PDB file of C-alpha atoms and ligand atoms in Angstrom:
ATOM      1  CA  MET A   1      44.632  42.491  18.407  1.00  0.00           C
ATOM      2  CA  GLU A   2      46.782  40.136  16.434  1.00  0.00           C
ATOM      3  CA  LEU A   3      44.837  37.296  14.777  1.00  0.00           C
ATOM      4  CA  ASP A   4      46.462  34.218  13.424  1.00  0.00           C
ATOM      5  CA  ALA A   5      45.365  32.665  10.140  1.00  0.00           C
ATOM      6  CA  ARG A   6      43.083  30.082  11.796  1.00  0.00           C
ATOM      7  CA  GLN A   7      41.208  32.746  13.830  1.00  0.00           C
ATOM      8  CA  ARG A   8      40.759  34.908  10.738  1.00  0.00           C
ATOM      9  CA  ALA A   9      39.361  31.980   8.806  1.00  0.00           C
ATOM     10  CA  MET A  10      36.849  31.217  11.597  1.00  0.00           C
ATOM     11  CA  LEU A  11      35.612  34.796  11.700  1.00  0.00           C
ATOM     12  CA  GLU A  12      35.227  34.805   7.952  1.00  0.00           C
ATOM     13  CA  GLU A  13      33.135  31.624   8.202  1.00  0.00           C
ATOM     14  CA  MET A  14      30.869  33.399  10.718  1.00  0.00           C
ATOM     15  CA  GLY A  15      30.396  36.297   8.345  1.00  0.00           C
ATOM     16  CA  ILE A  16      32.666  38.716  10.231  1.00  0.00           C
ATOM     17  CA  ARG A  17      34.941  40.625   7.903  1.00  0.00           C
ATOM     18  CA  VAL A  18      38.567  40.879   9.034  1.00  0.00           C
ATOM     19  CA  TRP A  19      40.664  43.844   8.028  1.00  0.00           C
ATOM     20  CA  THR A  20      44.403  43.333   8.289  1.00  0.00           C
ATOM     21  CA  PRO A  21      47.507  44.737   6.642  1.00  0.00           C
ATOM     22  CA  MET A  22      48.187  43.446   3.186  1.00  0.00           C
ATOM     23  CA  ALA A  23      50.674  40.682   3.176  1.00  0.00           C
ATOM     24  CA  SER A  24      52.474  42.189   0.253  1.00  0.00           C
ATOM     25  CA  ALA A  25      52.043  44.804  -2.400  1.00  0.00           C
ATOM     26  CA  PRO A  26      53.285  45.231  -5.891  1.00  0.00           C
ATOM     27  CA  ALA A  27      56.840  46.529  -6.070  1.00  0.00           C
ATOM     28  CA  ASP A  28      55.920  49.935  -7.433  1.00  0.00           C
ATOM     29  CA  GLU A  29      53.135  50.523  -4.858  1.00  0.00           C
ATOM     30  CA  THR A  30      55.494  49.439  -2.054  1.00  0.00           C
ATOM     31  CA  ALA A  31      58.047  51.880  -3.248  1.00  0.00           C
ATOM     32  CA  LEU A  32      55.452  54.657  -3.379  1.00  0.00           C
ATOM     33  CA  ALA A  33      54.278  53.913   0.124  1.00  0.00           C
ATOM     34  CA  LYS A  34      57.779  53.841   1.482  1.00  0.00           C
ATOM     35  CA  SER A  35      58.715  57.128  -0.117  1.00  0.00           C
ATOM     36  CA  SER A  36      55.557  58.963   0.898  1.00  0.00           C
ATOM     37  CA  LEU A  37      55.509  57.708   4.493  1.00  0.00           C
ATOM     38  CA  ARG A  38      59.201  57.969   5.259  1.00  0.00           C
ATOM     39  CA  PRO A  39      59.826  60.931   7.628  1.00  0.00           C
ATOM     40  CA  SER A  40      62.159  63.567   6.386  1.00  0.00           C
ATOM     41  CA  ASP A  41      64.441  62.903   9.328  1.00  0.00           C
ATOM     42  CA  GLY A  42      65.015  59.341   8.056  1.00  0.00           C
ATOM     43  CA  SER A  43      63.509  57.618  11.169  1.00  0.00           C
ATOM     44  CA  ARG A  44      61.223  54.570  10.766  1.00  0.00           C
ATOM     45  CA  ALA A  45      57.561  55.441  10.510  1.00  0.00           C
ATOM     46  CA  ARG A  46      54.531  53.577  11.903  1.00  0.00           C
ATOM     47  CA  VAL A  47      52.526  52.258   8.997  1.00  0.00           C
ATOM     48  CA  ALA A  48      48.763  52.634   9.168  1.00  0.00           C
ATOM     49  CA  ALA A  49      46.653  49.564   8.367  1.00  0.00           C
ATOM     50  CA  PRO A  50      45.566  49.560   4.750  1.00  0.00           C
ATOM     51  CA  SER A  51      41.874  49.623   4.025  1.00  0.00           C
ATOM     52  CA  SER A  52      41.721  46.555   1.805  1.00  0.00           C
ATOM     53  CA  PRO A  53      40.730  43.142   3.275  1.00  0.00           C
ATOM     54  CA  VAL A  54      42.922  40.116   3.158  1.00  0.00           C
ATOM     55  CA  GLU A  55      41.854  37.553   0.571  1.00  0.00           C
ATOM     56  CA  ARG A  56      40.349  34.395   2.073  1.00  0.00           C
ATOM     57  CA  PRO A  57      42.711  31.501   1.803  1.00  0.00           C
ATOM     58  CA  VAL A  58      41.717  29.113  -0.921  1.00  0.00           C
ATOM     59  CA  ARG A  59      40.984  25.731   0.599  1.00  0.00           C
ATOM     60  CA  ALA A  60      41.151  22.526  -1.272  1.00  0.00           C
ATOM     61  CA  PRO A  61      37.591  21.243  -1.991  1.00  0.00           C
ATOM     62  CA  VAL A  62      36.472  18.440   0.306  1.00  0.00           C
ATOM     63  CA  PRO A  63      34.981  15.583  -1.701  1.00  0.00           C
ATOM     64  CA  MET A  64      31.383  14.713  -0.653  1.00  0.00           C
ATOM     65  CA  ALA A  65      29.947  11.245  -0.677  1.00  0.00           C
ATOM     66  CA  ALA A  66      27.378  10.851  -3.475  1.00  0.00           C
ATOM     67  CA  PRO A  67      23.830  10.176  -2.160  1.00  0.00           C
ATOM     68  CA  ALA A  68      22.505   6.714  -2.866  1.00  0.00           C
ATOM     69  CA  VAL A  69      19.275   8.182  -4.326  1.00  0.00           C
ATOM     70  CA  PRO A  70      19.147  11.517  -6.195  1.00  0.00           C
ATOM     71  CA  VAL A  71      17.545  14.338  -4.242  1.00  0.00           C
ATOM     72  CA  GLY A  72      13.771  14.418  -4.765  1.00  0.00           C
ATOM     73  CA  VAL A  73      13.574  10.849  -6.013  1.00  0.00           C
ATOM     74  CA  THR A  74      12.225   8.100  -3.794  1.00  0.00           C
ATOM     75  CA  ALA A  75      13.394   4.608  -4.513  1.00  0.00           C
ATOM     76  CA  PRO A  76      10.610   1.999  -4.476  1.00  0.00           C
ATOM     77  CA  ARG A  77      10.730  -0.252  -1.450  1.00  0.00           C
ATOM     78  CA  ALA A  78       9.280  -3.670  -0.882  1.00  0.00           C
ATOM     79  CA  LEU A  79       6.022  -4.150   0.980  1.00  0.00           C
ATOM     80  CA  PRO A  80       6.344  -5.482   4.525  1.00  0.00           C
ATOM     81  CA  THR A  81       6.140  -9.252   4.656  1.00  0.00           C
ATOM     82  CA  ASP A  82       3.844  -9.345   7.706  1.00  0.00           C
ATOM     83  CA  ILE A  83       0.848  -7.427   6.335  1.00  0.00           C
ATOM     84  CA  ALA A  84      -1.390 -10.459   6.870  1.00  0.00           C
ATOM     85  CA  ALA A  85      -0.713 -10.271  10.625  1.00  0.00           C
ATOM     86  CA  MET A  86      -1.257  -6.525  11.084  1.00  0.00           C
ATOM     87  CA  ASP A  87      -4.089  -4.922  13.019  1.00  0.00           C
ATOM     88  CA  TRP A  88      -5.919  -1.828  11.785  1.00  0.00           C
ATOM     89  CA  ASP A  89      -3.583   0.699  13.359  1.00  0.00           C
ATOM     90  CA  ASP A  90      -0.400  -1.024  12.205  1.00  0.00           C
ATOM     91  CA  LEU A  91      -1.790  -1.387   8.711  1.00  0.00           C
ATOM     92  CA  GLU A  92      -2.782   2.275   8.529  1.00  0.00           C
ATOM     93  CA  ALA A  93       0.652   3.346   9.755  1.00  0.00           C
ATOM     94  CA  VAL A  94       2.410   1.178   7.181  1.00  0.00           C
ATOM     95  CA  VAL A  95       0.258   2.536   4.358  1.00  0.00           C
ATOM     96  CA  ALA A  96       0.979   6.103   5.494  1.00  0.00           C
ATOM     97  CA  GLY A  97       4.688   5.508   4.957  1.00  0.00           C
ATOM     98  CA  CYS A  98       4.472   3.168   1.980  1.00  0.00           C
ATOM     99  CA  GLN A  99       6.942   3.683  -0.858  1.00  0.00           C
ATOM    100  CA  ALA A 100       6.294   0.428  -2.679  1.00  0.00           C
ATOM    101  CA  CYS A 101       5.372   2.022  -5.999  1.00  0.00           C
ATOM    102  CA  GLY A 102       6.057   5.258  -7.815  1.00  0.00           C
ATOM    103  CA  LEU A 103       2.799   6.884  -6.686  1.00  0.00           C
ATOM    104  CA  CYS A 104       4.420   7.721  -3.364  1.00  0.00           C
ATOM    105  CA  LYS A 105       6.431  10.432  -5.121  1.00  0.00           C
ATOM    106  CA  SER A 106       3.506  12.611  -6.115  1.00  0.00           C
ATOM    107  CA  ARG A 107       0.894  11.931  -3.434  1.00  0.00           C
ATOM    108  CA  LYS A 108       0.024  14.570  -0.850  1.00  0.00           C
ATOM    109  CA  ASN A 109      -1.684  12.087   1.450  1.00  0.00           C
ATOM    110  CA  THR A 110      -2.292   8.385   1.469  1.00  0.00           C
ATOM    111  CA  VAL A 111      -5.985   7.506   1.448  1.00  0.00           C
ATOM    112  CA  PHE A 112      -6.311   4.508   3.704  1.00  0.00           C
ATOM    113  CA  GLY A 113     -10.065   4.271   4.086  1.00  0.00           C
ATOM    114  CA  VAL A 114     -12.830   5.600   6.288  1.00  0.00           C
ATOM    115  CA  GLY A 115     -15.770   4.258   8.234  1.00  0.00           C
ATOM    116  CA  HIS A 116     -16.737   1.815  10.944  1.00  0.00           C
ATOM    117  CA  ARG A 117     -14.207  -0.972  11.358  1.00  0.00           C
ATOM    118  CA  GLN A 118     -16.967  -3.479  12.029  1.00  0.00           C
ATOM    119  CA  ALA A 119     -19.276  -2.347   9.245  1.00  0.00           C
ATOM    120  CA  ARG A 120     -21.127  -5.001   7.287  1.00  0.00           C
ATOM    121  CA  TRP A 121     -20.840  -3.098   4.033  1.00  0.00           C
ATOM    122  CA  LEU A 122     -17.534  -2.476   2.292  1.00  0.00           C
ATOM    123  CA  ILE A 123     -17.520  -0.022  -0.594  1.00  0.00           C
ATOM    124  CA  VAL A 124     -14.434  -0.356  -2.815  1.00  0.00           C
ATOM    125  CA  GLY A 125     -13.499   2.384  -5.255  1.00  0.00           C
ATOM    126  CA  GLU A 126     -10.567   2.728  -7.588  1.00  0.00           C
ATOM    127  CA  ALA A 127      -7.989   5.354  -6.627  1.00  0.00           C
ATOM    128  CA  PRO A 128      -7.905   8.739  -4.927  1.00  0.00           C
ATOM    129  CA  GLY A 129      -8.631  11.768  -7.070  1.00  0.00           C
ATOM    130  CA  GLU A 130      -7.407  15.295  -6.452  1.00  0.00           C
ATOM    131  CA  ASN A 131      -9.781  16.059  -3.567  1.00  0.00           C
ATOM    132  CA  GLU A 132      -9.198  12.689  -1.941  1.00  0.00           C
ATOM    133  CA  ASP A 133      -5.457  13.190  -2.176  1.00  0.00           C
ATOM    134  CA  LEU A 134      -5.768  16.601  -0.507  1.00  0.00           C
ATOM    135  CA  GLN A 135      -8.118  15.437   2.256  1.00  0.00           C
ATOM    136  CA  GLY A 136      -6.820  11.898   2.771  1.00  0.00           C
ATOM    137  CA  GLU A 137     -10.347  10.474   2.535  1.00  0.00           C
ATOM    138  CA  PRO A 138     -11.981   8.390  -0.211  1.00  0.00           C
ATOM    139  CA  PHE A 139     -15.029   9.534  -2.160  1.00  0.00           C
ATOM    140  CA  VAL A 140     -15.174  13.246  -1.359  1.00  0.00           C
ATOM    141  CA  GLY A 141     -16.355  16.035  -3.661  1.00  0.00           C
ATOM    142  CA  GLN A 142     -19.342  15.600  -5.972  1.00  0.00           C
ATOM    143  CA  ALA A 143     -18.794  11.878  -6.487  1.00  0.00           C
ATOM    144  CA  GLY A 144     -18.628  11.439  -2.727  1.00  0.00           C
ATOM    145  CA  LYS A 145     -21.909  13.335  -2.256  1.00  0.00           C
ATOM    146  CA  LEU A 146     -23.586  11.101  -4.796  1.00  0.00           C
ATOM    147  CA  LEU A 147     -22.276   8.001  -3.022  1.00  0.00           C
ATOM    148  CA  ASP A 148     -23.505   9.340   0.325  1.00  0.00           C
ATOM    149  CA  ASN A 149     -26.969   9.896  -1.182  1.00  0.00           C
ATOM    150  CA  MET A 150     -26.989   6.385  -2.642  1.00  0.00           C
ATOM    151  CA  LEU A 151     -26.060   4.955   0.750  1.00  0.00           C
ATOM    152  CA  LYS A 152     -28.654   7.103   2.481  1.00  0.00           C
ATOM    153  CA  ALA A 153     -31.312   5.621   0.224  1.00  0.00           C
ATOM    154  CA  LEU A 154     -30.379   2.232   1.695  1.00  0.00           C
ATOM    155  CA  GLY A 155     -30.433   3.541   5.269  1.00  0.00           C
ATOM    156  CA  LEU A 156     -26.614   3.542   5.441  1.00  0.00           C
ATOM    157  CA  ALA A 157     -24.147   6.310   6.272  1.00  0.00           C
ATOM    158  CA  ARG A 158     -20.361   6.522   6.266  1.00  0.00           C
ATOM    159  CA  GLY A 159     -20.296   8.213   9.677  1.00  0.00           C
ATOM    160  CA  ALA A 160     -22.775   5.916  11.421  1.00  0.00           C
ATOM    161  CA  ASP A 161     -21.810   4.590  14.864  1.00  0.00           C
ATOM    162  CA  ASP A 162     -24.144   1.622  14.566  1.00  0.00           C
ATOM    163  CA  ALA A 163     -22.319  -1.164  12.708  1.00  0.00           C
ATOM    164  CA  ALA A 164     -25.595  -2.286  11.081  1.00  0.00           C
ATOM    165  CA  ARG A 165     -26.026   1.137   9.434  1.00  0.00           C
ATOM    166  CA  ALA A 166     -22.352   1.834   8.879  1.00  0.00           C
ATOM    167  CA  VAL A 167     -20.126   1.329   5.868  1.00  0.00           C
ATOM    168  CA  TYR A 168     -16.407   1.134   5.389  1.00  0.00           C
ATOM    169  CA  ILE A 169     -15.055   2.831   2.267  1.00  0.00           C
ATOM    170  CA  ALA A 170     -11.674   2.099   0.723  1.00  0.00           C
ATOM    171  CA  ASN A 171      -9.929   2.287  -2.614  1.00  0.00           C
ATOM    172  CA  VAL A 172      -7.882  -0.306  -4.453  1.00  0.00           C
ATOM    173  CA  LEU A 173      -5.008   2.197  -4.615  1.00  0.00           C
ATOM    174  CA  LYS A 174      -4.100   4.190  -1.549  1.00  0.00           C
ATOM    175  CA  CYS A 175      -2.251   6.914  -3.475  1.00  0.00           C
ATOM    176  CA  ARG A 176      -3.399   9.187  -6.267  1.00  0.00           C
ATOM    177  CA  PRO A 177      -2.154   8.522  -9.798  1.00  0.00           C
ATOM    178  CA  PRO A 178      -0.849  11.866 -11.116  1.00  0.00           C
ATOM    179  CA  GLY A 179      -3.309  13.777 -13.266  1.00  0.00           C
ATOM    180  CA  ASN A 180      -6.049  11.284 -12.375  1.00  0.00           C
ATOM    181  CA  ARG A 181      -4.682   8.849 -14.943  1.00  0.00           C
ATOM    182  CA  ASN A 182      -5.785   5.229 -14.809  1.00  0.00           C
ATOM    183  CA  PRO A 183      -3.988   3.020 -12.291  1.00  0.00           C
ATOM    184  CA  ALA A 184      -1.188   0.971 -13.840  1.00  0.00           C
ATOM    185  CA  PRO A 185      -1.456  -2.821 -13.429  1.00  0.00           C
ATOM    186  CA  GLU A 186       1.795  -2.961 -11.436  1.00  0.00           C
ATOM    187  CA  GLU A 187       0.508  -0.271  -9.054  1.00  0.00           C
ATOM    188  CA  VAL A 188      -2.687  -2.235  -8.432  1.00  0.00           C
ATOM    189  CA  LEU A 189      -0.619  -5.366  -7.899  1.00  0.00           C
ATOM    190  CA  GLN A 190       1.644  -3.665  -5.363  1.00  0.00           C
ATOM    191  CA  CYS A 191      -1.188  -2.098  -3.386  1.00  0.00           C
ATOM    192  CA  GLU A 192      -3.611  -5.036  -3.387  1.00  0.00           C
ATOM    193  CA  PRO A 193      -2.257  -6.697  -0.185  1.00  0.00           C
ATOM    194  CA  TYR A 194      -3.419  -3.676   1.822  1.00  0.00           C
ATOM    195  CA  LEU A 195      -7.006  -4.013   0.600  1.00  0.00           C
ATOM    196  CA  ARG A 196      -6.839  -7.761   1.143  1.00  0.00           C
ATOM    197  CA  ARG A 197      -5.864  -7.167   4.771  1.00  0.00           C
ATOM    198  CA  GLN A 198      -8.602  -4.567   5.197  1.00  0.00           C
ATOM    199  CA  VAL A 199     -11.148  -7.145   4.023  1.00  0.00           C
ATOM    200  CA  ALA A 200      -9.736  -9.744   6.410  1.00  0.00           C
ATOM    201  CA  LEU A 201      -9.922  -7.323   9.345  1.00  0.00           C
ATOM    202  CA  LEU A 202     -13.365  -5.960   8.488  1.00  0.00           C
ATOM    203  CA  GLN A 203     -14.975  -9.284   7.526  1.00  0.00           C
ATOM    204  CA  PRO A 204     -17.800  -7.527   5.656  1.00  0.00           C
ATOM    205  CA  ARG A 205     -21.010  -9.273   4.692  1.00  0.00           C
ATOM    206  CA  ILE A 206     -21.061  -7.605   1.274  1.00  0.00           C
ATOM    207  CA  ILE A 207     -18.623  -5.783  -0.973  1.00  0.00           C
ATOM    208  CA  LEU A 208     -19.855  -3.216  -3.454  1.00  0.00           C
ATOM    209  CA  ALA A 209     -17.184  -2.820  -6.132  1.00  0.00           C
ATOM    210  CA  MET A 210     -17.567   0.542  -7.862  1.00  0.00           C
ATOM    211  CA  GLY A 211     -15.804   1.119 -11.153  1.00  0.00           C
ATOM    212  CA  ARG A 212     -13.735  -0.883 -13.602  1.00  0.00           C
ATOM    213  CA  PHE A 213     -10.440  -0.980 -11.698  1.00  0.00           C
ATOM    214  CA  ALA A 214     -12.074  -1.920  -8.409  1.00  0.00           C
ATOM    215  CA  VAL A 215     -13.858  -4.758 -10.161  1.00  0.00           C
ATOM    216  CA  GLN A 216     -10.715  -5.920 -11.959  1.00  0.00           C
ATOM    217  CA  SER A 217      -8.672  -5.894  -8.785  1.00  0.00           C
ATOM    218  CA  LEU A 218     -11.224  -7.799  -6.722  1.00  0.00           C
ATOM    219  CA  LEU A 219     -12.195 -10.360  -9.365  1.00  0.00           C
ATOM    220  CA  GLN A 220      -8.872 -10.973 -11.124  1.00  0.00           C
ATOM    221  CA  HIS A 221      -8.352 -14.298  -9.332  1.00  0.00           C
ATOM    222  CA  SER A 222     -11.874 -15.659  -9.766  1.00  0.00           C
ATOM    223  CA  LEU A 223     -12.256 -14.281 -13.326  1.00  0.00           C
ATOM    224  CA  PRO A 224      -8.861 -14.359 -15.062  1.00  0.00           C
ATOM    225  CA  ASP A 225     -10.202 -12.541 -18.145  1.00  0.00           C
ATOM    226  CA  VAL A 226     -11.995  -9.852 -16.149  1.00  0.00           C
ATOM    227  CA  ALA A 227      -9.823  -7.127 -17.684  1.00  0.00           C
ATOM    228  CA  THR A 228     -11.345  -7.786 -21.089  1.00  0.00           C
ATOM    229  CA  MET A 229     -14.942  -7.930 -19.875  1.00  0.00           C
ATOM    230  CA  PRO A 230     -17.161  -4.844 -20.017  1.00  0.00           C
ATOM    231  CA  LEU A 231     -18.375  -3.784 -16.598  1.00  0.00           C
ATOM    232  CA  GLY A 232     -21.966  -4.029 -17.809  1.00  0.00           C
ATOM    233  CA  ARG A 233     -21.550  -7.770 -18.313  1.00  0.00           C
ATOM    234  CA  LEU A 234     -20.367  -8.231 -14.722  1.00  0.00           C
ATOM    235  CA  ARG A 235     -23.338  -6.433 -13.194  1.00  0.00           C
ATOM    236  CA  GLY A 236     -26.401  -8.268 -11.968  1.00  0.00           C
ATOM    237  CA  GLN A 237     -24.416 -11.262 -10.709  1.00  0.00           C
ATOM    238  CA  VAL A 238     -22.989 -12.176  -7.343  1.00  0.00           C
ATOM    239  CA  HIS A 239     -19.224 -12.574  -7.470  1.00  0.00           C
ATOM    240  CA  SER A 240     -16.851 -13.438  -4.662  1.00  0.00           C
ATOM    241  CA  TYR A 241     -13.663 -12.071  -3.115  1.00  0.00           C
ATOM    242  CA  GLU A 242     -12.018 -13.980  -0.279  1.00  0.00           C
ATOM    243  CA  GLY A 243     -15.360 -15.672   0.355  1.00  0.00           C
ATOM    244  CA  VAL A 244     -17.292 -12.387   0.572  1.00  0.00           C
ATOM    245  CA  PRO A 245     -20.123 -11.715  -1.931  1.00  0.00           C
ATOM    246  CA  VAL A 246     -19.257  -8.954  -4.402  1.00  0.00           C
ATOM    247  CA  VAL A 247     -21.760  -6.847  -6.331  1.00  0.00           C
ATOM    248  CA  VAL A 248     -20.434  -4.828  -9.271  1.00  0.00           C
ATOM    249  CA  SER A 249     -21.622  -1.308 -10.012  1.00  0.00           C
ATOM    250  CA  TYR A 250     -20.631   1.921 -11.679  1.00  0.00           C
ATOM    251  CA  HIS A 251     -18.321   4.449 -10.064  1.00  0.00           C
ATOM    252  CA  PRO A 252     -20.177   7.557  -8.819  1.00  0.00           C
ATOM    253  CA  ALA A 253     -17.890   9.766 -10.932  1.00  0.00           C
ATOM    254  CA  TYR A 254     -19.082   7.867 -14.011  1.00  0.00           C
ATOM    255  CA  LEU A 255     -22.694   8.297 -12.893  1.00  0.00           C
ATOM    256  CA  LEU A 256     -22.180  12.048 -12.661  1.00  0.00           C
ATOM    257  CA  ARG A 257     -21.124  12.017 -16.317  1.00  0.00           C
ATOM    258  CA  THR A 258     -23.735   9.453 -17.327  1.00  0.00           C
ATOM    259  CA  PRO A 259     -26.827  10.122 -15.220  1.00  0.00           C
ATOM    260  CA  GLN A 260     -28.963   7.845 -17.395  1.00  0.00           C
ATOM    261  CA  ASP A 261     -27.142   4.889 -15.777  1.00  0.00           C
ATOM    262  CA  LYS A 262     -28.146   5.887 -12.233  1.00  0.00           C
ATOM    263  CA  ALA A 263     -31.162   3.586 -12.477  1.00  0.00           C
ATOM    264  CA  LYS A 264     -28.827   0.663 -13.171  1.00  0.00           C
ATOM    265  CA  ALA A 265     -26.707   1.625 -10.181  1.00  0.00           C
ATOM    266  CA  TRP A 266     -29.853   1.606  -8.060  1.00  0.00           C
ATOM    267  CA  ASP A 267     -30.568  -1.905  -9.280  1.00  0.00           C
ATOM    268  CA  ASP A 268     -27.067  -2.893  -8.154  1.00  0.00           C
ATOM    269  CA  LEU A 269     -27.655  -1.435  -4.698  1.00  0.00           C
ATOM    270  CA  CYS A 270     -30.930  -3.294  -4.440  1.00  0.00           C
ATOM    271  CA  LEU A 271     -29.190  -6.554  -5.398  1.00  0.00           C
ATOM    272  CA  ALA A 272     -26.601  -5.966  -2.683  1.00  0.00           C
ATOM    273  CA  GLN A 273     -29.255  -5.203  -0.113  1.00  0.00           C
ATOM    274  CA  SER A 274     -31.254  -8.289  -1.072  1.00  0.00           C
ATOM    275  CA  LEU A 275     -28.175 -10.382  -0.306  1.00  0.00           C
ATOM    276  CA  MET A 276     -28.032  -8.801   3.121  1.00  0.00           C
ATOM    277  CA  PHE A 277     -31.731  -9.574   3.635  1.00  0.00           C
ATOM    278  CA  ASP A 278     -31.155 -13.156   2.515  1.00  0.00           C
ATOM    279  CA  ALA A 279     -28.357 -13.452   5.040  1.00  0.00           C
ATOM    280  CA  GLY A 280     -30.680 -12.021   7.687  1.00  0.00           C
ATOM    281  CA  THR A 281     -28.273  -9.283   8.605  1.00  0.00           C
ATOM    282  CA  SER A 282     -29.867  -6.114   7.267  1.00  0.00           C
TER     283      SER A 282
HETATM  284  S1  SF4 B   1      -0.292   3.176  -4.139  1.00  0.00           S
HETATM  285 FE1  SF4 B   1      -0.174   1.560  -2.589  1.00  0.00          FE
HETATM  286  S2  SF4 B   1       1.716   0.421  -3.074  1.00  0.00           S
HETATM  287 FE2  SF4 B   1       1.843   2.435  -4.125  1.00  0.00          FE
HETATM  288  S3  SF4 B   1       2.934   3.772  -2.662  1.00  0.00           S
HETATM  289 FE3  SF4 B   1       0.726   4.062  -2.328  1.00  0.00          FE
HETATM  290  S4  SF4 B   1       0.224   2.631  -0.662  1.00  0.00           S
HETATM  291 FE4  SF4 B   1       2.210   1.981  -1.492  1.00  0.00          FE
END
């Protein structure tokens, strides 16, 4: 079957090799072929197809449009402007796709928060660690077990159906800083509107801020120099975030490393619970 150049090119693209007579041969080889194949009677001979494939035609390269963002790099995008009007499901969906800071590049999962959405207690931690990033849930692993035990001592549980016994747990940052490094101030700033909306939706009676970055994020407006204040100096007082009482305590991961401070953390829990008693809601 005779194939034209276009058909041969298509078959080559599909991975089908096309064997056709050579278009030309060097002068000496042509002469050799002619002499060896010419019949002795001088008649014209039928020439068998040579066994070498035809070279693919060289096509001029087609210029490709350069991508706006290099492959593997995600450009930061602005936060939505209507966060303050979102309900829980919309907010969670927006966080799941958020690319407002560089942490979106290395996260495996966003860690939105977990618990009863009408809980009276809000526990605020700092940022997801490795296990949280893998599971998409805050306070898992050993630190999470310690937190669960602390809550249990108060008659609370993260999985409780009863709003009076339930807690909601969230972090200041919804994505893990690589290598568990400290959150950068600009990352906290970018992510803070999500926590603010969670507080507005939950309307908790008490916020327990656990760890330095949680405290700094929640109290930065009421205490402008909070970043320079040791956490120990902020304990034992009742602070405020968006009108909600805030009690400051140590992060459970710190307590695992510094068990001698667990007694102080218990004092903090008792202070928080006393506020609930005073409000007549515990
Ligand atoms: S840390 Fe917060 S602001 Fe940054 S990408 Fe994650 S959700 Fe968005």
